[in-house]
Amino acid sequence: ARMGRTLVELFYDVISPYSWLAFETLCRYRHIWNIDLRFRPAFLGGIMQQTGNKPPAMLPKRGEYMLKDMKRMAKYYQVPLHVSPDAFQHIMGTSSLTAMRFITAIDMTSPQYLEPLSREFWMRFWSQHEDISQPENILAVARQAGLSAELSQKALEMISSPTVKDRLKDTTTEALKYGAFGMPAVVAHYGGEPHLFFGSDRLELLGSVIGEKWLGPVPS
């Protein structure tokens, strides 16, 4: 982190809608707060498995609430997240592992594309309700995010390599070490120690802990 700046790490998976809300909000605050924002693509499935956490929708009443909550949050946070009635079947029927490995490969080779690529994955899955697990769809997402065909092809070939698999595994383990049990997991390194915040609705609290002023989800 630069002098006097707080390092804020965002551990996220593109299958998590609340991660998208936290991602966009932190992107907006990056130039307002005295922070260095670091994106940490990790695997939500691994975190759930390691902690014994269960998807919220497995409790029907909570699932019902969550659909409404996501709609309200999307509007409040001004993020184009469109919630379909079958959103949970959509999540449960999709593995984000290949997508997160692809994002990891790009982070390792061309990190300047990490932000637009991650955003495009959320757009495709949560705005357009399209598949993000198949190679041809992943390449379409990459193209949309401005990556060259050559770069995308190279990243796609890298996803089966131990280097990429290990990197994603390590990042996921790191999130677990900070105490993550779901996503998004935001870790602020402040006052010589890491502070974990879970969810997209704790950014106000994050600001308070690091001595920054919260100006709402869309600071003008």
JSON list of C-alpha atoms in Angstrom, two decimals:
[
{"chain": "A", "resi": 1, "resn": "ALA", "atom": "CA", "xyz": [0.00, 0.00, 0.00]},
{"chain": "A", "resi": 2, "resn": "ARG", "atom": "CA", "xyz": [1.16, 3.51, -0.73]},
{"chain": "A", "resi": 3, "resn": "MET", "atom": "CA", "xyz": [2.13, 5.74, 2.16]},
{"chain": "A", "resi": 4, "resn": "GLY", "atom": "CA", "xyz": [-0.69, 6.14, 4.64]},
{"chain": "A", "resi": 5, "resn": "ARG", "atom": "CA", "xyz": [-3.15, 4.29, 2.43]},
{"chain": "A", "resi": 6, "resn": "THR", "atom": "CA", "xyz": [-5.23, 1.37, 3.66]},
{"chain": "A", "resi": 7, "resn": "LEU", "atom": "CA", "xyz": [-5.00, -1.84, 1.67]},
{"chain": "A", "resi": 8, "resn": "VAL", "atom": "CA", "xyz": [-8.50, -3.22, 1.07]},
{"chain": "A", "resi": 9, "resn": "GLU", "atom": "CA", "xyz": [-8.78, -6.68, -0.44]},
{"chain": "A", "resi": 10, "resn": "LEU", "atom": "CA", "xyz": [-11.99, -7.90, -2.04]},
{"chain": "A", "resi": 11, "resn": "PHE", "atom": "CA", "xyz": [-12.31, -11.70, -2.20]},
{"chain": "A", "resi": 12, "resn": "TYR", "atom": "CA", "xyz": [-15.05, -12.44, -4.70]},
{"chain": "A", "resi": 13, "resn": "ASP", "atom": "CA", "xyz": [-16.60, -14.98, -7.04]},
{"chain": "A", "resi": 14, "resn": "VAL", "atom": "CA", "xyz": [-18.65, -13.91, -10.07]},
{"chain": "A", "resi": 15, "resn": "ILE", "atom": "CA", "xyz": [-21.45, -16.30, -9.14]},
{"chain": "A", "resi": 16, "resn": "SER", "atom": "CA", "xyz": [-22.12, -14.21, -6.03]},
{"chain": "A", "resi": 17, "resn": "PRO", "atom": "CA", "xyz": [-24.52, -11.31, -6.69]},
{"chain": "A", "resi": 18, "resn": "TYR", "atom": "CA", "xyz": [-23.61, -9.50, -3.47]},
{"chain": "A", "resi": 19, "resn": "SER", "atom": "CA", "xyz": [-19.97, -9.64, -4.53]},
{"chain": "A", "resi": 20, "resn": "TRP", "atom": "CA", "xyz": [-20.93, -7.59, -7.58]},
{"chain": "A", "resi": 21, "resn": "LEU", "atom": "CA", "xyz": [-22.54, -4.93, -5.40]},
{"chain": "A", "resi": 22, "resn": "ALA", "atom": "CA", "xyz": [-19.44, -4.72, -3.18]},
{"chain": "A", "resi": 23, "resn": "PHE", "atom": "CA", "xyz": [-17.16, -4.69, -6.24]},
{"chain": "A", "resi": 24, "resn": "GLU", "atom": "CA", "xyz": [-18.92, -1.74, -7.92]},
{"chain": "A", "resi": 25, "resn": "THR", "atom": "CA", "xyz": [-19.21, 0.23, -4.68]},
{"chain": "A", "resi": 26, "resn": "LEU", "atom": "CA", "xyz": [-15.54, -0.24, -3.79]},
{"chain": "A", "resi": 27, "resn": "CYS", "atom": "CA", "xyz": [-14.60, 0.76, -7.36]},
{"chain": "A", "resi": 28, "resn": "ARG", "atom": "CA", "xyz": [-16.51, 4.02, -6.79]},
{"chain": "A", "resi": 29, "resn": "TYR", "atom": "CA", "xyz": [-14.82, 4.64, -3.43]},
{"chain": "A", "resi": 30, "resn": "ARG", "atom": "CA", "xyz": [-11.34, 3.84, -4.69]},
{"chain": "A", "resi": 31, "resn": "HIS", "atom": "CA", "xyz": [-10.87, 7.50, -5.67]},
{"chain": "A", "resi": 32, "resn": "ILE", "atom": "CA", "xyz": [-12.71, 8.97, -2.68]},
{"chain": "A", "resi": 33, "resn": "TRP", "atom": "CA", "xyz": [-11.26, 7.01, 0.22]},
{"chain": "A", "resi": 34, "resn": "ASN", "atom": "CA", "xyz": [-7.56, 6.76, 0.98]},
{"chain": "A", "resi": 35, "resn": "ILE", "atom": "CA", "xyz": [-7.43, 3.08, -0.03]},
{"chain": "A", "resi": 36, "resn": "ASP", "atom": "CA", "xyz": [-5.56, 0.75, -2.33]},
{"chain": "A", "resi": 37, "resn": "LEU", "atom": "CA", "xyz": [-8.14, -1.68, -3.65]},
{"chain": "A", "resi": 38, "resn": "ARG", "atom": "CA", "xyz": [-6.95, -5.17, -4.53]},
{"chain": "A", "resi": 39, "resn": "PHE", "atom": "CA", "xyz": [-9.19, -7.66, -6.31]},
{"chain": "A", "resi": 40, "resn": "ARG", "atom": "CA", "xyz": [-8.77, -11.26, -5.13]},
{"chain": "A", "resi": 41, "resn": "PRO", "atom": "CA", "xyz": [-10.65, -13.74, -7.33]},
{"chain": "A", "resi": 42, "resn": "ALA", "atom": "CA", "xyz": [-11.42, -16.81, -5.18]},
{"chain": "A", "resi": 43, "resn": "PHE", "atom": "CA", "xyz": [-13.74, -19.83, -5.36]},
{"chain": "A", "resi": 44, "resn": "LEU", "atom": "CA", "xyz": [-16.97, -19.57, -3.40]},
{"chain": "A", "resi": 45, "resn": "GLY", "atom": "CA", "xyz": [-17.65, -23.32, -3.71]},
{"chain": "A", "resi": 46, "resn": "GLY", "atom": "CA", "xyz": [-14.38, -24.03, -1.90]},
{"chain": "A", "resi": 47, "resn": "ILE", "atom": "CA", "xyz": [-15.21, -21.60, 0.89]},
{"chain": "A", "resi": 48, "resn": "MET", "atom": "CA", "xyz": [-18.69, -23.08, 1.40]},
{"chain": "A", "resi": 49, "resn": "GLN", "atom": "CA", "xyz": [-17.25, -26.58, 1.46]},
{"chain": "A", "resi": 50, "resn": "GLN", "atom": "CA", "xyz": [-14.42, -25.78, 3.88]},
{"chain": "A", "resi": 51, "resn": "THR", "atom": "CA", "xyz": [-16.65, -23.92, 6.34]},
{"chain": "A", "resi": 52, "resn": "GLY", "atom": "CA", "xyz": [-19.74, -26.13, 6.08]},
{"chain": "A", "resi": 53, "resn": "ASN", "atom": "CA", "xyz": [-21.77, -23.10, 4.99]},
{"chain": "A", "resi": 54, "resn": "LYS", "atom": "CA", "xyz": [-24.98, -23.67, 3.03]},
{"chain": "A", "resi": 55, "resn": "PRO", "atom": "CA", "xyz": [-26.47, -21.52, 0.26]},
{"chain": "A", "resi": 56, "resn": "PRO", "atom": "CA", "xyz": [-29.07, -19.15, 1.82]},
{"chain": "A", "resi": 57, "resn": "ALA", "atom": "CA", "xyz": [-31.77, -20.36, -0.57]},
{"chain": "A", "resi": 58, "resn": "MET", "atom": "CA", "xyz": [-31.71, -23.79, 1.04]},
{"chain": "A", "resi": 59, "resn": "LEU", "atom": "CA", "xyz": [-33.97, -22.21, 3.64]},
{"chain": "A", "resi": 60, "resn": "PRO", "atom": "CA", "xyz": [-37.09, -21.39, 1.55]},
{"chain": "A", "resi": 61, "resn": "LYS", "atom": "CA", "xyz": [-38.15, -18.34, 3.59]},
{"chain": "A", "resi": 62, "resn": "ARG", "atom": "CA", "xyz": [-34.65, -16.94, 3.40]},
{"chain": "A", "resi": 63, "resn": "GLY", "atom": "CA", "xyz": [-34.58, -17.59, -0.34]},
{"chain": "A", "resi": 64, "resn": "GLU", "atom": "CA", "xyz": [-37.86, -15.73, -0.77]},
{"chain": "A", "resi": 65, "resn": "TYR", "atom": "CA", "xyz": [-36.51, -12.79, 1.19]},
{"chain": "A", "resi": 66, "resn": "MET", "atom": "CA", "xyz": [-33.22, -12.82, -0.70]},
{"chain": "A", "resi": 67, "resn": "LEU", "atom": "CA", "xyz": [-34.89, -12.45, -4.10]},
{"chain": "A", "resi": 68, "resn": "LYS", "atom": "CA", "xyz": [-36.63, -9.27, -2.88]},
{"chain": "A", "resi": 69, "resn": "ASP", "atom": "CA", "xyz": [-33.48, -8.11, -1.13]},
{"chain": "A", "resi": 70, "resn": "MET", "atom": "CA", "xyz": [-31.37, -8.46, -4.27]},
{"chain": "A", "resi": 71, "resn": "LYS", "atom": "CA", "xyz": [-33.88, -6.44, -6.28]},
{"chain": "A", "resi": 72, "resn": "ARG", "atom": "CA", "xyz": [-33.91, -3.65, -3.70]},
{"chain": "A", "resi": 73, "resn": "MET", "atom": "CA", "xyz": [-30.13, -3.70, -3.33]},
{"chain": "A", "resi": 74, "resn": "ALA", "atom": "CA", "xyz": [-29.59, -3.60, -7.11]},
{"chain": "A", "resi": 75, "resn": "LYS", "atom": "CA", "xyz": [-31.72, -0.47, -7.31]},
{"chain": "A", "resi": 76, "resn": "TYR", "atom": "CA", "xyz": [-30.13, 1.17, -4.28]},
{"chain": "A", "resi": 77, "resn": "TYR", "atom": "CA", "xyz": [-26.58, 0.35, -5.40]},
{"chain": "A", "resi": 78, "resn": "GLN", "atom": "CA", "xyz": [-27.36, 1.20, -9.04]},
{"chain": "A", "resi": 79, "resn": "VAL", "atom": "CA", "xyz": [-25.95, -2.06, -10.37]},
{"chain": "A", "resi": 80, "resn": "PRO", "atom": "CA", "xyz": [-27.78, -3.70, -13.33]},
{"chain": "A", "resi": 81, "resn": "LEU", "atom": "CA", "xyz": [-28.45, -6.95, -11.49]},
{"chain": "A", "resi": 82, "resn": "HIS", "atom": "CA", "xyz": [-31.69, -8.44, -12.80]},
{"chain": "A", "resi": 83, "resn": "VAL", "atom": "CA", "xyz": [-33.14, -11.07, -10.55]},
{"chain": "A", "resi": 84, "resn": "SER", "atom": "CA", "xyz": [-35.06, -13.84, -12.30]},
{"chain": "A", "resi": 85, "resn": "PRO", "atom": "CA", "xyz": [-37.59, -15.93, -10.35]},
{"chain": "A", "resi": 86, "resn": "ASP", "atom": "CA", "xyz": [-35.37, -18.97, -10.92]},
{"chain": "A", "resi": 87, "resn": "ALA", "atom": "CA", "xyz": [-32.16, -17.20, -9.83]},
{"chain": "A", "resi": 88, "resn": "PHE", "atom": "CA", "xyz": [-31.34, -19.88, -7.29]},
{"chain": "A", "resi": 89, "resn": "GLN", "atom": "CA", "xyz": [-31.76, -22.79, -9.72]},
{"chain": "A", "resi": 90, "resn": "HIS", "atom": "CA", "xyz": [-29.52, -20.77, -12.02]},
{"chain": "A", "resi": 91, "resn": "ILE", "atom": "CA", "xyz": [-26.83, -20.50, -9.31]},
{"chain": "A", "resi": 92, "resn": "MET", "atom": "CA", "xyz": [-27.18, -24.07, -8.10]},
{"chain": "A", "resi": 93, "resn": "GLY", "atom": "CA", "xyz": [-26.95, -25.39, -11.64]},
{"chain": "A", "resi": 94, "resn": "THR", "atom": "CA", "xyz": [-23.76, -23.48, -12.47]},
{"chain": "A", "resi": 95, "resn": "SER", "atom": "CA", "xyz": [-20.19, -24.08, -11.39]},
{"chain": "A", "resi": 96, "resn": "SER", "atom": "CA", "xyz": [-18.07, -20.94, -11.38]},
{"chain": "A", "resi": 97, "resn": "LEU", "atom": "CA", "xyz": [-14.82, -22.92, -11.13]},
{"chain": "A", "resi": 98, "resn": "THR", "atom": "CA", "xyz": [-13.81, -22.59, -14.80]},
{"chain": "A", "resi": 99, "resn": "ALA", "atom": "CA", "xyz": [-14.74, -18.90, -14.87]},
{"chain": "A", "resi": 100, "resn": "MET", "atom": "CA", "xyz": [-12.77, -18.17, -11.69]},
{"chain": "A", "resi": 101, "resn": "ARG", "atom": "CA", "xyz": [-9.76, -20.06, -13.05]},
{"chain": "A", "resi": 102, "resn": "PHE", "atom": "CA", "xyz": [-9.98, -18.04, -16.25]},
{"chain": "A", "resi": 103, "resn": "ILE", "atom": "CA", "xyz": [-10.15, -14.79, -14.25]},
{"chain": "A", "resi": 104, "resn": "THR", "atom": "CA", "xyz": [-7.18, -16.00, -12.18]},
{"chain": "A", "resi": 105, "resn": "ALA", "atom": "CA", "xyz": [-5.18, -16.71, -15.35]},
{"chain": "A", "resi": 106, "resn": "ILE", "atom": "CA", "xyz": [-5.87, -13.16, -16.55]},
{"chain": "A", "resi": 107, "resn": "ASP", "atom": "CA", "xyz": [-4.93, -11.77, -13.14]},
{"chain": "A", "resi": 108, "resn": "MET", "atom": "CA", "xyz": [-1.59, -13.58, -13.46]},
{"chain": "A", "resi": 109, "resn": "THR", "atom": "CA", "xyz": [-0.85, -12.56, -17.06]},
{"chain": "A", "resi": 110, "resn": "SER", "atom": "CA", "xyz": [-2.72, -9.28, -17.77]},
{"chain": "A", "resi": 111, "resn": "PRO", "atom": "CA", "xyz": [-4.02, -7.85, -14.48]},
{"chain": "A", "resi": 112, "resn": "GLN", "atom": "CA", "xyz": [-5.11, -4.62, -16.19]},
{"chain": "A", "resi": 113, "resn": "TYR", "atom": "CA", "xyz": [-8.09, -6.60, -17.55]},
{"chain": "A", "resi": 114, "resn": "LEU", "atom": "CA", "xyz": [-9.13, -8.04, -14.19]},
{"chain": "A", "resi": 115, "resn": "GLU", "atom": "CA", "xyz": [-11.71, -5.34, -13.42]},
{"chain": "A", "resi": 116, "resn": "PRO", "atom": "CA", "xyz": [-13.50, -5.16, -16.81]},
{"chain": "A", "resi": 117, "resn": "LEU", "atom": "CA", "xyz": [-13.40, -8.96, -17.18]},
{"chain": "A", "resi": 118, "resn": "SER", "atom": "CA", "xyz": [-14.91, -9.63, -13.74]},
{"chain": "A", "resi": 119, "resn": "ARG", "atom": "CA", "xyz": [-17.62, -7.02, -14.38]},
{"chain": "A", "resi": 120, "resn": "GLU", "atom": "CA", "xyz": [-18.45, -8.62, -17.73]},
{"chain": "A", "resi": 121, "resn": "PHE", "atom": "CA", "xyz": [-18.87, -12.05, -16.09]},
{"chain": "A", "resi": 122, "resn": "TRP", "atom": "CA", "xyz": [-21.39, -10.59, -13.62]},
{"chain": "A", "resi": 123, "resn": "MET", "atom": "CA", "xyz": [-23.15, -8.77, -16.47]},
{"chain": "A", "resi": 124, "resn": "ARG", "atom": "CA", "xyz": [-23.48, -11.96, -18.46]},
{"chain": "A", "resi": 125, "resn": "PHE", "atom": "CA", "xyz": [-24.66, -14.11, -15.55]},
{"chain": "A", "resi": 126, "resn": "TRP", "atom": "CA", "xyz": [-26.71, -11.63, -13.52]},
{"chain": "A", "resi": 127, "resn": "SER", "atom": "CA", "xyz": [-27.98, -9.19, -16.17]},
{"chain": "A", "resi": 128, "resn": "GLN", "atom": "CA", "xyz": [-28.37, -11.43, -19.18]},
{"chain": "A", "resi": 129, "resn": "HIS", "atom": "CA", "xyz": [-28.89, -14.75, -17.35]},
{"chain": "A", "resi": 130, "resn": "GLU", "atom": "CA", "xyz": [-26.51, -16.54, -19.67]},
{"chain": "A", "resi": 131, "resn": "ASP", "atom": "CA", "xyz": [-24.14, -19.40, -19.05]},
{"chain": "A", "resi": 132, "resn": "ILE", "atom": "CA", "xyz": [-20.60, -18.65, -17.81]},
{"chain": "A", "resi": 133, "resn": "SER", "atom": "CA", "xyz": [-19.32, -22.19, -17.43]},
{"chain": "A", "resi": 134, "resn": "GLN", "atom": "CA", "xyz": [-18.68, -23.19, -21.06]},
{"chain": "A", "resi": 135, "resn": "PRO", "atom": "CA", "xyz": [-15.43, -22.24, -22.87]},
{"chain": "A", "resi": 136, "resn": "GLU", "atom": "CA", "xyz": [-17.20, -20.55, -25.80]},
{"chain": "A", "resi": 137, "resn": "ASN", "atom": "CA", "xyz": [-19.20, -18.38, -23.39]},
{"chain": "A", "resi": 138, "resn": "ILE", "atom": "CA", "xyz": [-16.10, -17.54, -21.40]},
{"chain": "A", "resi": 139, "resn": "LEU", "atom": "CA", "xyz": [-14.39, -16.42, -24.63]},
{"chain": "A", "resi": 140, "resn": "ALA", "atom": "CA", "xyz": [-17.44, -14.28, -25.49]},
{"chain": "A", "resi": 141, "resn": "VAL", "atom": "CA", "xyz": [-17.23, -12.61, -22.06]},
{"chain": "A", "resi": 142, "resn": "ALA", "atom": "CA", "xyz": [-13.51, -11.95, -22.57]},
{"chain": "A", "resi": 143, "resn": "ARG", "atom": "CA", "xyz": [-14.13, -10.45, -26.02]},
{"chain": "A", "resi": 144, "resn": "GLN", "atom": "CA", "xyz": [-16.79, -8.19, -24.54]},
{"chain": "A", "resi": 145, "resn": "ALA", "atom": "CA", "xyz": [-14.30, -7.08, -21.87]},
{"chain": "A", "resi": 146, "resn": "GLY", "atom": "CA", "xyz": [-11.83, -6.01, -24.55]},
{"chain": "A", "resi": 147, "resn": "LEU", "atom": "CA", "xyz": [-9.38, -8.92, -24.42]},
{"chain": "A", "resi": 148, "resn": "SER", "atom": "CA", "xyz": [-7.73, -10.01, -27.65]},
{"chain": "A", "resi": 149, "resn": "ALA", "atom": "CA", "xyz": [-8.57, -13.45, -29.04]},
{"chain": "A", "resi": 150, "resn": "GLU", "atom": "CA", "xyz": [-4.94, -14.44, -28.54]},
{"chain": "A", "resi": 151, "resn": "LEU", "atom": "CA", "xyz": [-4.87, -13.45, -24.87]},
{"chain": "A", "resi": 152, "resn": "SER", "atom": "CA", "xyz": [-8.22, -15.16, -24.18]},
{"chain": "A", "resi": 153, "resn": "GLN", "atom": "CA", "xyz": [-7.11, -18.34, -25.89]},
{"chain": "A", "resi": 154, "resn": "LYS", "atom": "CA", "xyz": [-3.90, -18.38, -23.88]},
{"chain": "A", "resi": 155, "resn": "ALA", "atom": "CA", "xyz": [-5.81, -17.88, -20.60]},
{"chain": "A", "resi": 156, "resn": "LEU", "atom": "CA", "xyz": [-8.25, -20.62, -21.55]},
{"chain": "A", "resi": 157, "resn": "GLU", "atom": "CA", "xyz": [-5.35, -23.02, -22.09]},
{"chain": "A", "resi": 158, "resn": "MET", "atom": "CA", "xyz": [-3.89, -22.00, -18.72]},
{"chain": "A", "resi": 159, "resn": "ILE", "atom": "CA", "xyz": [-6.98, -22.95, -16.70]},
{"chain": "A", "resi": 160, "resn": "SER", "atom": "CA", "xyz": [-6.02, -26.61, -16.62]},
{"chain": "A", "resi": 161, "resn": "SER", "atom": "CA", "xyz": [-2.46, -25.83, -15.50]},
{"chain": "A", "resi": 162, "resn": "PRO", "atom": "CA", "xyz": [-1.33, -26.50, -11.91]},
{"chain": "A", "resi": 163, "resn": "THR", "atom": "CA", "xyz": [-0.08, -22.88, -11.67]},
{"chain": "A", "resi": 164, "resn": "VAL", "atom": "CA", "xyz": [-3.56, -21.42, -12.14]},
{"chain": "A", "resi": 165, "resn": "LYS", "atom": "CA", "xyz": [-5.34, -24.11, -10.12]},
{"chain": "A", "resi": 166, "resn": "ASP", "atom": "CA", "xyz": [-2.92, -23.59, -7.22]},
{"chain": "A", "resi": 167, "resn": "ARG", "atom": "CA", "xyz": [-3.18, -19.81, -7.38]},
{"chain": "A", "resi": 168, "resn": "LEU", "atom": "CA", "xyz": [-6.99, -19.96, -7.12]},
{"chain": "A", "resi": 169, "resn": "LYS", "atom": "CA", "xyz": [-6.73, -22.52, -4.33]},
{"chain": "A", "resi": 170, "resn": "ASP", "atom": "CA", "xyz": [-4.20, -20.35, -2.46]},
{"chain": "A", "resi": 171, "resn": "THR", "atom": "CA", "xyz": [-6.35, -17.22, -2.74]},
{"chain": "A", "resi": 172, "resn": "THR", "atom": "CA", "xyz": [-9.36, -19.17, -1.48]},
{"chain": "A", "resi": 173, "resn": "THR", "atom": "CA", "xyz": [-7.30, -20.52, 1.44]},
{"chain": "A", "resi": 174, "resn": "GLU", "atom": "CA", "xyz": [-6.14, -16.99, 2.22]},
{"chain": "A", "resi": 175, "resn": "ALA", "atom": "CA", "xyz": [-9.75, -15.81, 2.42]},
{"chain": "A", "resi": 176, "resn": "LEU", "atom": "CA", "xyz": [-10.48, -18.70, 4.80]},
{"chain": "A", "resi": 177, "resn": "LYS", "atom": "CA", "xyz": [-7.49, -17.74, 6.95]},
{"chain": "A", "resi": 178, "resn": "TYR", "atom": "CA", "xyz": [-8.98, -14.25, 7.34]},
{"chain": "A", "resi": 179, "resn": "GLY", "atom": "CA", "xyz": [-12.17, -15.91, 8.57]},
{"chain": "A", "resi": 180, "resn": "ALA", "atom": "CA", "xyz": [-14.29, -15.86, 5.41]},
{"chain": "A", "resi": 181, "resn": "PHE", "atom": "CA", "xyz": [-17.31, -18.17, 5.29]},
{"chain": "A", "resi": 182, "resn": "GLY", "atom": "CA", "xyz": [-19.01, -16.69, 2.23]},
{"chain": "A", "resi": 183, "resn": "MET", "atom": "CA", "xyz": [-18.70, -13.89, -0.32]},
{"chain": "A", "resi": 184, "resn": "PRO", "atom": "CA", "xyz": [-17.95, -11.10, -0.67]},
{"chain": "A", "resi": 185, "resn": "ALA", "atom": "CA", "xyz": [-15.22, -11.08, 1.94]},
{"chain": "A", "resi": 186, "resn": "VAL", "atom": "CA", "xyz": [-13.63, -7.66, 2.32]},
{"chain": "A", "resi": 187, "resn": "VAL", "atom": "CA", "xyz": [-10.40, -7.45, 4.29]},
{"chain": "A", "resi": 188, "resn": "ALA", "atom": "CA", "xyz": [-9.03, -4.07, 5.37]},
{"chain": "A", "resi": 189, "resn": "HIS", "atom": "CA", "xyz": [-5.46, -3.96, 6.64]},
{"chain": "A", "resi": 190, "resn": "TYR", "atom": "CA", "xyz": [-5.61, -1.20, 9.19]},
{"chain": "A", "resi": 191, "resn": "GLY", "atom": "CA", "xyz": [-3.75, -0.46, 12.41]},
{"chain": "A", "resi": 192, "resn": "GLY", "atom": "CA", "xyz": [-1.42, -3.37, 11.79]},
{"chain": "A", "resi": 193, "resn": "GLU", "atom": "CA", "xyz": [-4.12, -6.02, 11.56]},
{"chain": "A", "resi": 194, "resn": "PRO", "atom": "CA", "xyz": [-6.64, -7.43, 9.08]},
{"chain": "A", "resi": 195, "resn": "HIS", "atom": "CA", "xyz": [-10.33, -6.63, 9.58]},
{"chain": "A", "resi": 196, "resn": "LEU", "atom": "CA", "xyz": [-12.85, -8.89, 7.84]},
{"chain": "A", "resi": 197, "resn": "PHE", "atom": "CA", "xyz": [-16.22, -7.57, 6.65]},
{"chain": "A", "resi": 198, "resn": "PHE", "atom": "CA", "xyz": [-18.75, -9.97, 5.14]},
{"chain": "A", "resi": 199, "resn": "GLY", "atom": "CA", "xyz": [-21.29, -8.88, 2.55]},
{"chain": "A", "resi": 200, "resn": "SER", "atom": "CA", "xyz": [-21.93, -5.79, 0.47]},
{"chain": "A", "resi": 201, "resn": "ASP", "atom": "CA", "xyz": [-23.88, -4.03, 3.23]},
{"chain": "A", "resi": 202, "resn": "ARG", "atom": "CA", "xyz": [-20.95, -3.61, 5.62]},
{"chain": "A", "resi": 203, "resn": "LEU", "atom": "CA", "xyz": [-18.99, -1.05, 3.63]},
{"chain": "A", "resi": 204, "resn": "GLU", "atom": "CA", "xyz": [-20.32, 1.76, 5.81]},
{"chain": "A", "resi": 205, "resn": "LEU", "atom": "CA", "xyz": [-18.83, -0.06, 8.79]},
{"chain": "A", "resi": 206, "resn": "LEU", "atom": "CA", "xyz": [-15.59, -0.60, 6.88]},
{"chain": "A", "resi": 207, "resn": "GLY", "atom": "CA", "xyz": [-15.38, 3.18, 6.36]},
{"chain": "A", "resi": 208, "resn": "SER", "atom": "CA", "xyz": [-15.95, 3.79, 10.04]},
{"chain": "A", "resi": 209, "resn": "VAL", "atom": "CA", "xyz": [-13.19, 1.36, 11.07]},
{"chain": "A", "resi": 210, "resn": "ILE", "atom": "CA", "xyz": [-10.59, 2.87, 8.69]},
{"chain": "A", "resi": 211, "resn": "GLY", "atom": "CA", "xyz": [-11.60, 6.44, 9.46]},
{"chain": "A", "resi": 212, "resn": "GLU", "atom": "CA", "xyz": [-13.34, 7.24, 6.16]},
{"chain": "A", "resi": 213, "resn": "LYS", "atom": "CA", "xyz": [-16.69, 8.87, 5.53]},
{"chain": "A", "resi": 214, "resn": "TRP", "atom": "CA", "xyz": [-19.54, 6.81, 3.98]},
{"chain": "A", "resi": 215, "resn": "LEU", "atom": "CA", "xyz": [-21.41, 8.75, 1.31]},
{"chain": "A", "resi": 216, "resn": "GLY", "atom": "CA", "xyz": [-23.90, 6.07, 0.31]},
{"chain": "A", "resi": 217, "resn": "PRO", "atom": "CA", "xyz": [-23.49, 3.37, -2.35]},
{"chain": "A", "resi": 218, "resn": "VAL", "atom": "CA", "xyz": [-23.26, 5.88, -5.19]},
{"chain": "A", "resi": 219, "resn": "PRO", "atom": "CA", "xyz": [-21.02, 8.71, -3.95]},
{"chain": "A", "resi": 220, "resn": "SER", "atom": "CA", "xyz": [-21.25, 11.66, -6.36]}
]
